[in-house]
CSV table of C-alpha atoms in Angstrom, one decimal:
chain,number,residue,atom,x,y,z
A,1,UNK,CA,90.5,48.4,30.8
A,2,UNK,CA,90.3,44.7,32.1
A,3,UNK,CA,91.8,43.5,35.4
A,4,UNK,CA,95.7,42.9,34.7
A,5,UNK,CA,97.0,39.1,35.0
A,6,UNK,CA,98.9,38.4,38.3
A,7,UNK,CA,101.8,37.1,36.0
A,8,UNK,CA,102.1,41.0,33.5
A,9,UNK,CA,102.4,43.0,37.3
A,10,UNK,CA,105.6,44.8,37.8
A,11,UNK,CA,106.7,44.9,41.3
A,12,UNK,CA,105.6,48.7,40.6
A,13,UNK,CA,102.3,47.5,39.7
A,14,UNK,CA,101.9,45.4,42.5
A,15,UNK,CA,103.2,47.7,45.4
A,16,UNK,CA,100.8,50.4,44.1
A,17,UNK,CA,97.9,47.5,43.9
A,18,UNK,CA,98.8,46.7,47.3
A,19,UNK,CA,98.7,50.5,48.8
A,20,UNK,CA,95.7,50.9,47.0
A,21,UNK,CA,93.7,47.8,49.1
A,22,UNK,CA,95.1,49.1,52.2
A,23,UNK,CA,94.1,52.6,51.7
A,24,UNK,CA,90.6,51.2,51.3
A,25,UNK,CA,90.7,49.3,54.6
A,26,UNK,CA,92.0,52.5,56.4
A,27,UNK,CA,89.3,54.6,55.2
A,28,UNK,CA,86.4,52.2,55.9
A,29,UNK,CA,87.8,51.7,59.2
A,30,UNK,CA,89.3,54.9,60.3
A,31,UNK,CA,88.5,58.3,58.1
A,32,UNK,CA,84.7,58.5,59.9
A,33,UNK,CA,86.1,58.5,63.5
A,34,UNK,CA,89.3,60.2,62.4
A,35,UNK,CA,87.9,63.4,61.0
A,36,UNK,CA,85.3,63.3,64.0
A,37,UNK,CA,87.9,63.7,66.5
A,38,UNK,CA,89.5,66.2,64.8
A,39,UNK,CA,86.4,68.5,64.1
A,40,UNK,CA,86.2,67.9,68.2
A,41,UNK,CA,90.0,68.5,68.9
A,42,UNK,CA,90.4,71.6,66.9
A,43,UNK,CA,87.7,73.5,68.8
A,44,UNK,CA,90.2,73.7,71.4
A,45,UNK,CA,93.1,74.9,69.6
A,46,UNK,CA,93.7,78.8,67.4
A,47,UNK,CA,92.2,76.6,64.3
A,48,UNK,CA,88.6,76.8,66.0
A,49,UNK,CA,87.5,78.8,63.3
A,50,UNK,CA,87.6,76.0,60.6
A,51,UNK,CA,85.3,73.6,62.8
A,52,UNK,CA,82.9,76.1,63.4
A,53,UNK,CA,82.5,77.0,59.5
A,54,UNK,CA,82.7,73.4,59.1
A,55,UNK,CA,79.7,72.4,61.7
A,56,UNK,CA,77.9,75.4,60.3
A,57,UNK,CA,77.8,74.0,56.9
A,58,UNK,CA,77.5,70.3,58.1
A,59,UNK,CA,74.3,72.2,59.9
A,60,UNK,CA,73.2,73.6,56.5
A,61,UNK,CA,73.8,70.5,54.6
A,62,UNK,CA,72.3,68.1,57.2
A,63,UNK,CA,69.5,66.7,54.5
A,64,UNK,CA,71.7,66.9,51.1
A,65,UNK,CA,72.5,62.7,52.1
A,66,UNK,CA,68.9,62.1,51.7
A,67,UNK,CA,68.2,64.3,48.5
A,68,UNK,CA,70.3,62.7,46.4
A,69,UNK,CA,73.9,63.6,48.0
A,70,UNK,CA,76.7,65.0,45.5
A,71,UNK,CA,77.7,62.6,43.0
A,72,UNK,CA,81.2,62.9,42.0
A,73,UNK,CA,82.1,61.5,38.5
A,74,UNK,CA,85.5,62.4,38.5
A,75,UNK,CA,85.9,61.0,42.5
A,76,UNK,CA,84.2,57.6,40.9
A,77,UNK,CA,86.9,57.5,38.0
A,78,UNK,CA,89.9,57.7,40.1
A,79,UNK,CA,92.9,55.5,39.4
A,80,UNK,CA,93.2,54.3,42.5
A,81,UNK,CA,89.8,52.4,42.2
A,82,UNK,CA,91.2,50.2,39.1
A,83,UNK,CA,94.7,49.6,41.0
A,84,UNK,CA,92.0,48.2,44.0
A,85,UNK,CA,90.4,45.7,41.3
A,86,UNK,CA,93.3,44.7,40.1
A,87,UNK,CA,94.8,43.4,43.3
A,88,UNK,CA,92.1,41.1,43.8
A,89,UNK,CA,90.8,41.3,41.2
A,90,UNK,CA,87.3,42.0,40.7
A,91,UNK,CA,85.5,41.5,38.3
A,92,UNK,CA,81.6,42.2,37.4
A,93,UNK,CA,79.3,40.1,35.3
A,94,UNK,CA,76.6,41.0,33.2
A,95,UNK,CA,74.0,38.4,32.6
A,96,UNK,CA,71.5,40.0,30.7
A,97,UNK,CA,70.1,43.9,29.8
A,98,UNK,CA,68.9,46.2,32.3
A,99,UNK,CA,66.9,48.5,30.2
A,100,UNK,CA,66.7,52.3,31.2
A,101,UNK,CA,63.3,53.1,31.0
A,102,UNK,CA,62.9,51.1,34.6
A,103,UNK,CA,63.6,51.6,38.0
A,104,UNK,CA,65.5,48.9,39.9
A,105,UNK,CA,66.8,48.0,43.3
A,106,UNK,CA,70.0,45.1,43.2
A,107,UNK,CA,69.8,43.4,46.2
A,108,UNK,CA,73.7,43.0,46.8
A,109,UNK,CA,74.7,39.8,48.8
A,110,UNK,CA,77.1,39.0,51.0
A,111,UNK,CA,78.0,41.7,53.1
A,112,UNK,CA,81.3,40.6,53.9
A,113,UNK,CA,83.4,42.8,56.2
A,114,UNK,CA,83.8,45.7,54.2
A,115,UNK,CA,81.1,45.2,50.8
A,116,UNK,CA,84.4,45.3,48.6
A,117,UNK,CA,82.8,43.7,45.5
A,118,UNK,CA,79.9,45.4,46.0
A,119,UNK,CA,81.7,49.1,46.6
A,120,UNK,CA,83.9,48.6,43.6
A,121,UNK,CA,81.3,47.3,41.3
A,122,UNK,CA,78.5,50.4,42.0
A,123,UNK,CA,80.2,53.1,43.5
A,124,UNK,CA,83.1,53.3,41.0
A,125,UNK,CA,83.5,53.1,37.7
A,126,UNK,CA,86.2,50.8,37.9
A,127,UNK,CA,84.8,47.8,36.0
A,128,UNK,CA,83.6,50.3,33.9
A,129,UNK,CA,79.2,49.6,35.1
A,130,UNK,CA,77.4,52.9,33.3
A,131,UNK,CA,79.5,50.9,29.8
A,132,UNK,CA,77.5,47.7,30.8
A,133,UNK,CA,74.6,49.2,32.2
A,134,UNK,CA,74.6,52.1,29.5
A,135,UNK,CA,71.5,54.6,31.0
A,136,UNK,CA,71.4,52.9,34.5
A,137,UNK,CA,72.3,55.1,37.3
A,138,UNK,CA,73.8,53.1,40.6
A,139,UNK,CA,72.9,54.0,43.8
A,140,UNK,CA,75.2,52.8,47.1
A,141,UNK,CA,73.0,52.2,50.0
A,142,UNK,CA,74.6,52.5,53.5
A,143,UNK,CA,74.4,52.9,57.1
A,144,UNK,CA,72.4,56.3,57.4
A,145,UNK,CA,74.7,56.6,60.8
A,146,UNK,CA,78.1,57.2,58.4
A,147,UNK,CA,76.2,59.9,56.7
A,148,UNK,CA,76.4,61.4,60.3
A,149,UNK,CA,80.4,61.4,60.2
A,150,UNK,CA,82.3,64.5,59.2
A,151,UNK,CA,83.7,64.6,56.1
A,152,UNK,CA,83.8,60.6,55.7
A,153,UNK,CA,79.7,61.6,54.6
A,154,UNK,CA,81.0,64.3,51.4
A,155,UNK,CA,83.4,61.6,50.4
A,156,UNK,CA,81.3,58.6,50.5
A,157,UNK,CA,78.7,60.8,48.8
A,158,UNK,CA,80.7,61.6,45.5
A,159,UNK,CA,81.2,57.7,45.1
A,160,UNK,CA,77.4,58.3,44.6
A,161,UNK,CA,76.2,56.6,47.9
A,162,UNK,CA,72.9,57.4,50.0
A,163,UNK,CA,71.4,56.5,53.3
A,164,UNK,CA,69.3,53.2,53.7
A,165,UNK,CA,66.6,54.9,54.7
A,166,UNK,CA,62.9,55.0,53.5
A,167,UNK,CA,63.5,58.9,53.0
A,168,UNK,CA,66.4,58.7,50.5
A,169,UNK,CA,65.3,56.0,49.0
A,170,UNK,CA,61.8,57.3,48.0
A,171,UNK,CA,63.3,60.6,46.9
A,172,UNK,CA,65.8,58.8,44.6
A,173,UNK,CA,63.3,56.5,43.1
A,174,UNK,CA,60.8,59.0,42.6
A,175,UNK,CA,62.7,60.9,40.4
A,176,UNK,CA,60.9,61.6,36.6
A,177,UNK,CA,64.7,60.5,35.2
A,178,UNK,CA,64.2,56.4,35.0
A,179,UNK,CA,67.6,54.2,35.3
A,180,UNK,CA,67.6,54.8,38.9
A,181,UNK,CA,69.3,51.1,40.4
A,182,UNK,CA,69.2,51.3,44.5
A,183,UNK,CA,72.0,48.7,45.4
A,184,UNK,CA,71.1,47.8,49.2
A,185,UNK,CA,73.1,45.1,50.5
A,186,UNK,CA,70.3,43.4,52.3
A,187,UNK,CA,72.0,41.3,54.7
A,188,UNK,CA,73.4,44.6,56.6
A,189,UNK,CA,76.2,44.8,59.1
A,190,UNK,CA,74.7,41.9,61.1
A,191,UNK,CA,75.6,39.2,57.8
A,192,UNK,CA,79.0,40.1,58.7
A,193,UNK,CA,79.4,37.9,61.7
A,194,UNK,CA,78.6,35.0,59.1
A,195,UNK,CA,81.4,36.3,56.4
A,196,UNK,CA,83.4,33.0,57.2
A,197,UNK,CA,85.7,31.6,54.0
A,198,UNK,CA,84.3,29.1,52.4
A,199,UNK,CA,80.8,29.6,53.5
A,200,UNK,CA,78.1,31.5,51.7
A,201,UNK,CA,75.6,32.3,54.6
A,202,UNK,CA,73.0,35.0,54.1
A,203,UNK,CA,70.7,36.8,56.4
A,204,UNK,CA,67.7,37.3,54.0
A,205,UNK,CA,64.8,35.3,55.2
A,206,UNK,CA,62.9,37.8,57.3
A,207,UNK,CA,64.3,41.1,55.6
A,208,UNK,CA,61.2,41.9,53.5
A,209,UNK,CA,61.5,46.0,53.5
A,210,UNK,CA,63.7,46.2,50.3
A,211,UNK,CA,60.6,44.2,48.7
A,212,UNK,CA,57.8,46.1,50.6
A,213,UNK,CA,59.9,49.4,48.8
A,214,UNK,CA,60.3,47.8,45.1
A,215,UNK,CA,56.6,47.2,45.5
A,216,UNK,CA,55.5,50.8,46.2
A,217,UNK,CA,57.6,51.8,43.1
A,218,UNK,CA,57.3,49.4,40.8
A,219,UNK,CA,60.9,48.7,40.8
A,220,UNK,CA,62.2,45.2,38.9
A,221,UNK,CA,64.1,43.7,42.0
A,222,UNK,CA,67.8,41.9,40.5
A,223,UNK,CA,69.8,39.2,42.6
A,224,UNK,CA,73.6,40.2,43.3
A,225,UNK,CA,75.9,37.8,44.3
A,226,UNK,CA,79.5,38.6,45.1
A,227,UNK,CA,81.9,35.3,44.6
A,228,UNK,CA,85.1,35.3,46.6
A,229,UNK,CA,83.9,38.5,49.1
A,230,UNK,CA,83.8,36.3,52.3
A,231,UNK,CA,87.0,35.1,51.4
A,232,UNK,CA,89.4,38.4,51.5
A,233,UNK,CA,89.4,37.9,55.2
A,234,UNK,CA,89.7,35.5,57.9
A,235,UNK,CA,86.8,35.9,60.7
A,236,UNK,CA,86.8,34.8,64.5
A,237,UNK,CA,82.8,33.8,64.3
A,238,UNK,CA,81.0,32.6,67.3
A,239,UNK,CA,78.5,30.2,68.1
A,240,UNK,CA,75.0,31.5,67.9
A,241,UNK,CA,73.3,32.2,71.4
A,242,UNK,CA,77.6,32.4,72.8
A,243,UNK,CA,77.5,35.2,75.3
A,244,UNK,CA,80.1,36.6,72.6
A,245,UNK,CA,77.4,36.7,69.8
A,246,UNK,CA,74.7,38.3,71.9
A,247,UNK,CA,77.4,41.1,72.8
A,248,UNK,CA,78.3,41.1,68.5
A,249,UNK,CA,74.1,41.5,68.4
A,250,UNK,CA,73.5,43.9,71.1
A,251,UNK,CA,76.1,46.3,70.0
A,252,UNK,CA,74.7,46.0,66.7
A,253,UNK,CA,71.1,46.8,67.5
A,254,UNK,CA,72.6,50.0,69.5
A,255,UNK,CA,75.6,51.2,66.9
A,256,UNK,CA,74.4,50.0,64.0
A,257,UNK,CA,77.3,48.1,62.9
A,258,UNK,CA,78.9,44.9,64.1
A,259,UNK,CA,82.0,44.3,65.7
A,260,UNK,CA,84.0,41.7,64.4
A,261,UNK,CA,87.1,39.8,65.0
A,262,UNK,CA,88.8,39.6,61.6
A,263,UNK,CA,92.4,39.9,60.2
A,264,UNK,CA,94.2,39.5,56.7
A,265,UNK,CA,97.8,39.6,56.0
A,266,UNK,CA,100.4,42.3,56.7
A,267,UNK,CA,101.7,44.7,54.6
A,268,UNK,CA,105.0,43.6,54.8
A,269,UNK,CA,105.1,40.2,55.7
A,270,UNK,CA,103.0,37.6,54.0
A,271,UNK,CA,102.5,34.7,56.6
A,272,UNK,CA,101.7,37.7,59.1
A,273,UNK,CA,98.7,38.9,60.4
A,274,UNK,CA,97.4,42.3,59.6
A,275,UNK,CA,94.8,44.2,58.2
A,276,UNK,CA,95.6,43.6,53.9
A,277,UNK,CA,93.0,41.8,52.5
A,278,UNK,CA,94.1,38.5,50.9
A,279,UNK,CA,94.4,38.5,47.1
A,280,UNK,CA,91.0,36.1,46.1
A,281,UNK,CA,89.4,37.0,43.1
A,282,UNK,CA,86.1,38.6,43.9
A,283,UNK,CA,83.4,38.2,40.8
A,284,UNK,CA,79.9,40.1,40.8
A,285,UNK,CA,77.2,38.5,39.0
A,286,UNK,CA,74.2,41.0,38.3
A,287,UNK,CA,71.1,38.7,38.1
A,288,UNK,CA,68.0,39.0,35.8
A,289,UNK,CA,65.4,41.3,36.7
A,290,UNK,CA,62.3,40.1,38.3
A,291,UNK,CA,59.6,43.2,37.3
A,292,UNK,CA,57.6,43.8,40.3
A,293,UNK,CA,54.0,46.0,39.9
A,294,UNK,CA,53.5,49.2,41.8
A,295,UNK,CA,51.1,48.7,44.7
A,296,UNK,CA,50.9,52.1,46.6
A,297,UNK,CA,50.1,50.0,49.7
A,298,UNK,CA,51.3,46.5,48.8
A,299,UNK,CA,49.8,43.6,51.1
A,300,UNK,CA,51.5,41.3,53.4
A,301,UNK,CA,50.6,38.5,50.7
A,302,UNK,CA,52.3,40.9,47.9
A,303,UNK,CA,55.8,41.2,49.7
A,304,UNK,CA,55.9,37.4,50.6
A,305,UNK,CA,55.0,36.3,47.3
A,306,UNK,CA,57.8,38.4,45.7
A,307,UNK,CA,60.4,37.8,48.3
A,308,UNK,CA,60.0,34.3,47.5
A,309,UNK,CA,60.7,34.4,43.9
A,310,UNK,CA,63.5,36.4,45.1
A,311,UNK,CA,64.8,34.3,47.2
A,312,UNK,CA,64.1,31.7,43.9
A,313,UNK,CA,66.5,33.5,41.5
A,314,UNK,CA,69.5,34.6,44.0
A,315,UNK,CA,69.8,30.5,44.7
A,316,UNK,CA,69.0,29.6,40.8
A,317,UNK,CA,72.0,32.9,40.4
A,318,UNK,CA,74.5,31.4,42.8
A,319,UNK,CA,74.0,27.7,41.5
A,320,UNK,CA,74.5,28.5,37.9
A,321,UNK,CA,77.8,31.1,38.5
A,322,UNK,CA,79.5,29.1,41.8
A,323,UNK,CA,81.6,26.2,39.9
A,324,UNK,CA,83.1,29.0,37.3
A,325,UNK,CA,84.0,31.4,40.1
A,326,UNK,CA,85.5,29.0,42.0
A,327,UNK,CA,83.0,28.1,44.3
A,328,UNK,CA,82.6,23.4,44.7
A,329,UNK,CA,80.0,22.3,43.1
A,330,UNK,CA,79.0,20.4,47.0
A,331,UNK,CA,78.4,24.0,47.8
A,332,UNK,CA,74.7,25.4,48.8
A,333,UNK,CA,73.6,29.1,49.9
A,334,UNK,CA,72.7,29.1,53.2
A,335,UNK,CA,69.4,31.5,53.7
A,336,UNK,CA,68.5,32.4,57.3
């Protein structure tokens, strides 16, 4: 099914679009540190029982993230997911083949506040990606700290997500089953402080590990760009070197995620302030495949020389796909 045209929605349509975006902004914020607290808080009532069975098998299951975690194909197929693209809506564009018989990892840029695109693209099937990609197995890289969180991990799992981490990435691309595509959204949680509208900012030009990995597996390395994903929300940014930035960067380098000043509109008020993402169309465009050579222990010379071209084909990607997404044609991709 294809995005629906703002102008075919019924106001049933619409209201269930809009539940749908808000629902994904509660859980991204809120289900990690709400089941937390509740695991916690019902240790202390007559309900003990189902924390302890459920920290005993959180104990038991501690490594299952990092083996490949529980991919849900039904979870990925919900409803729910096309109603999300459809508010937007989002769409994904293929430019050419990725053929099965390779490894890949799609470096995914920008972060934005809440990888949107990016989430709805790879770890759903609601732009429909294994009918695009037909053999090609995504792979949704995140924080290896939310993999920590009760119950937000299972969920996040079945929308076939993994830890960043060398670990889980090795075991995953060391399978004998090729088609294996890693998405890691390279400019991490620290890109979001640059997520301002308008401005296509990205923090890519010392983060050389995804390269260093494609390297030792002889994964092709593809250019993502998402269109539209800084503009969903508006964001309080800082001046770098602002006693507020070092306090966004310092709480970074000890959480793991920053914290950033950002609102959309309400729920039930347009011109108000709230936590709905605005309705911008978001578009995806999967790049062209750079194929990369195995190197057990690439060189220093290796991973430069790659992230180069790489850095070569996201700006040749963005300049030929920004004036048909909506992006000026005055426009240039910021790399720091």
């Amino acid at each position: 099914a294809l995005p629906t045209s703002a102008a075919s929605k019924t106001p049933q349509k619409q209201h269930l679009e809009t539940m749908s975006a808000y629902q994904f902004v509660l859980t991204f914020l809120f289900m990690g540190p709400f089941f937390s607290f509740l695991v916690i808080f019902l240790l202390f009532t007559s309900l003990w029982s189902l924390s302890v069975l459920y920290l005993v098998w959180l104990y038991l299951d501690w490594d299952t993230p990092k083996q490949g975690g529980r991919r849900s194909k039904w979870l990925r197929n919900w409803t729910i997911w096309k109603l999300l693209r459809d508010y937007f809506p989002i769409k994904l564009v293929k430019t050419v083949e990725l053929p099965p018989d390779k490894n890949y990892i799609l470096g995914a840029h920008p972060h934005g506040i809440m990888c949107t695109g990016i989430f709805c693209n790879f770890a759903t099937e609601a732009n429909g990606f294994s009918q695009h990609f037909p053999g090609i197995q995504p792979w949704f890289a995140g924080l290896s700290s939310l993999f920590c969180l009760p119950v937000y991990r299972d969920y996040i799992m079945c929308a076939g997500a993994c830890p960043v981490s060398q670990q889980s990435l090795d075991f995953i691309l060391a399978q004998p089953q090729l088609g294996q595509a890693v998405v890691i959204v390279v400019g991490g949680a620290q890109e979001a402080l640059h997520s301002v509208p308008g401005e296509h900012c990205l923090i890519l030009r010392k983060r050389k590990g995804f390269v260093r990995l494609a390297l030792r597996h002889g994964a092709s390395l593809v250019p993502v760009y998402s269109f539209g994903e800084n503009d969903i929300f508006r964001l309080k940014a800082f001046a770098t070197g602002s006693w507020q930035n070092r306090c966004q960067i310092a709480f970074k380098k000890l959480m793991g995620f920053s914290p950033c000043i950002f609102w959309g509109r309400s729920l039930f008020l347009t011109n108000s302030w709230g936590l709905l993402p605005f309705s911008v169309p978001i578009t995806t465009v999967v790049g062209r495949p750079i194929p990369v050579p195995q190197r057990s222990h690439p060189t220093t010379e290796e991973v430069d020389h790659y992230h180069t071209l790489y850095i070569k084909a996201l700006q040749q990607l963005f300049e030929e796909h920004k004036e048909s997404c909506g992006v000026p044609a005055s426009t240039c991709l910021t790399v720091i």
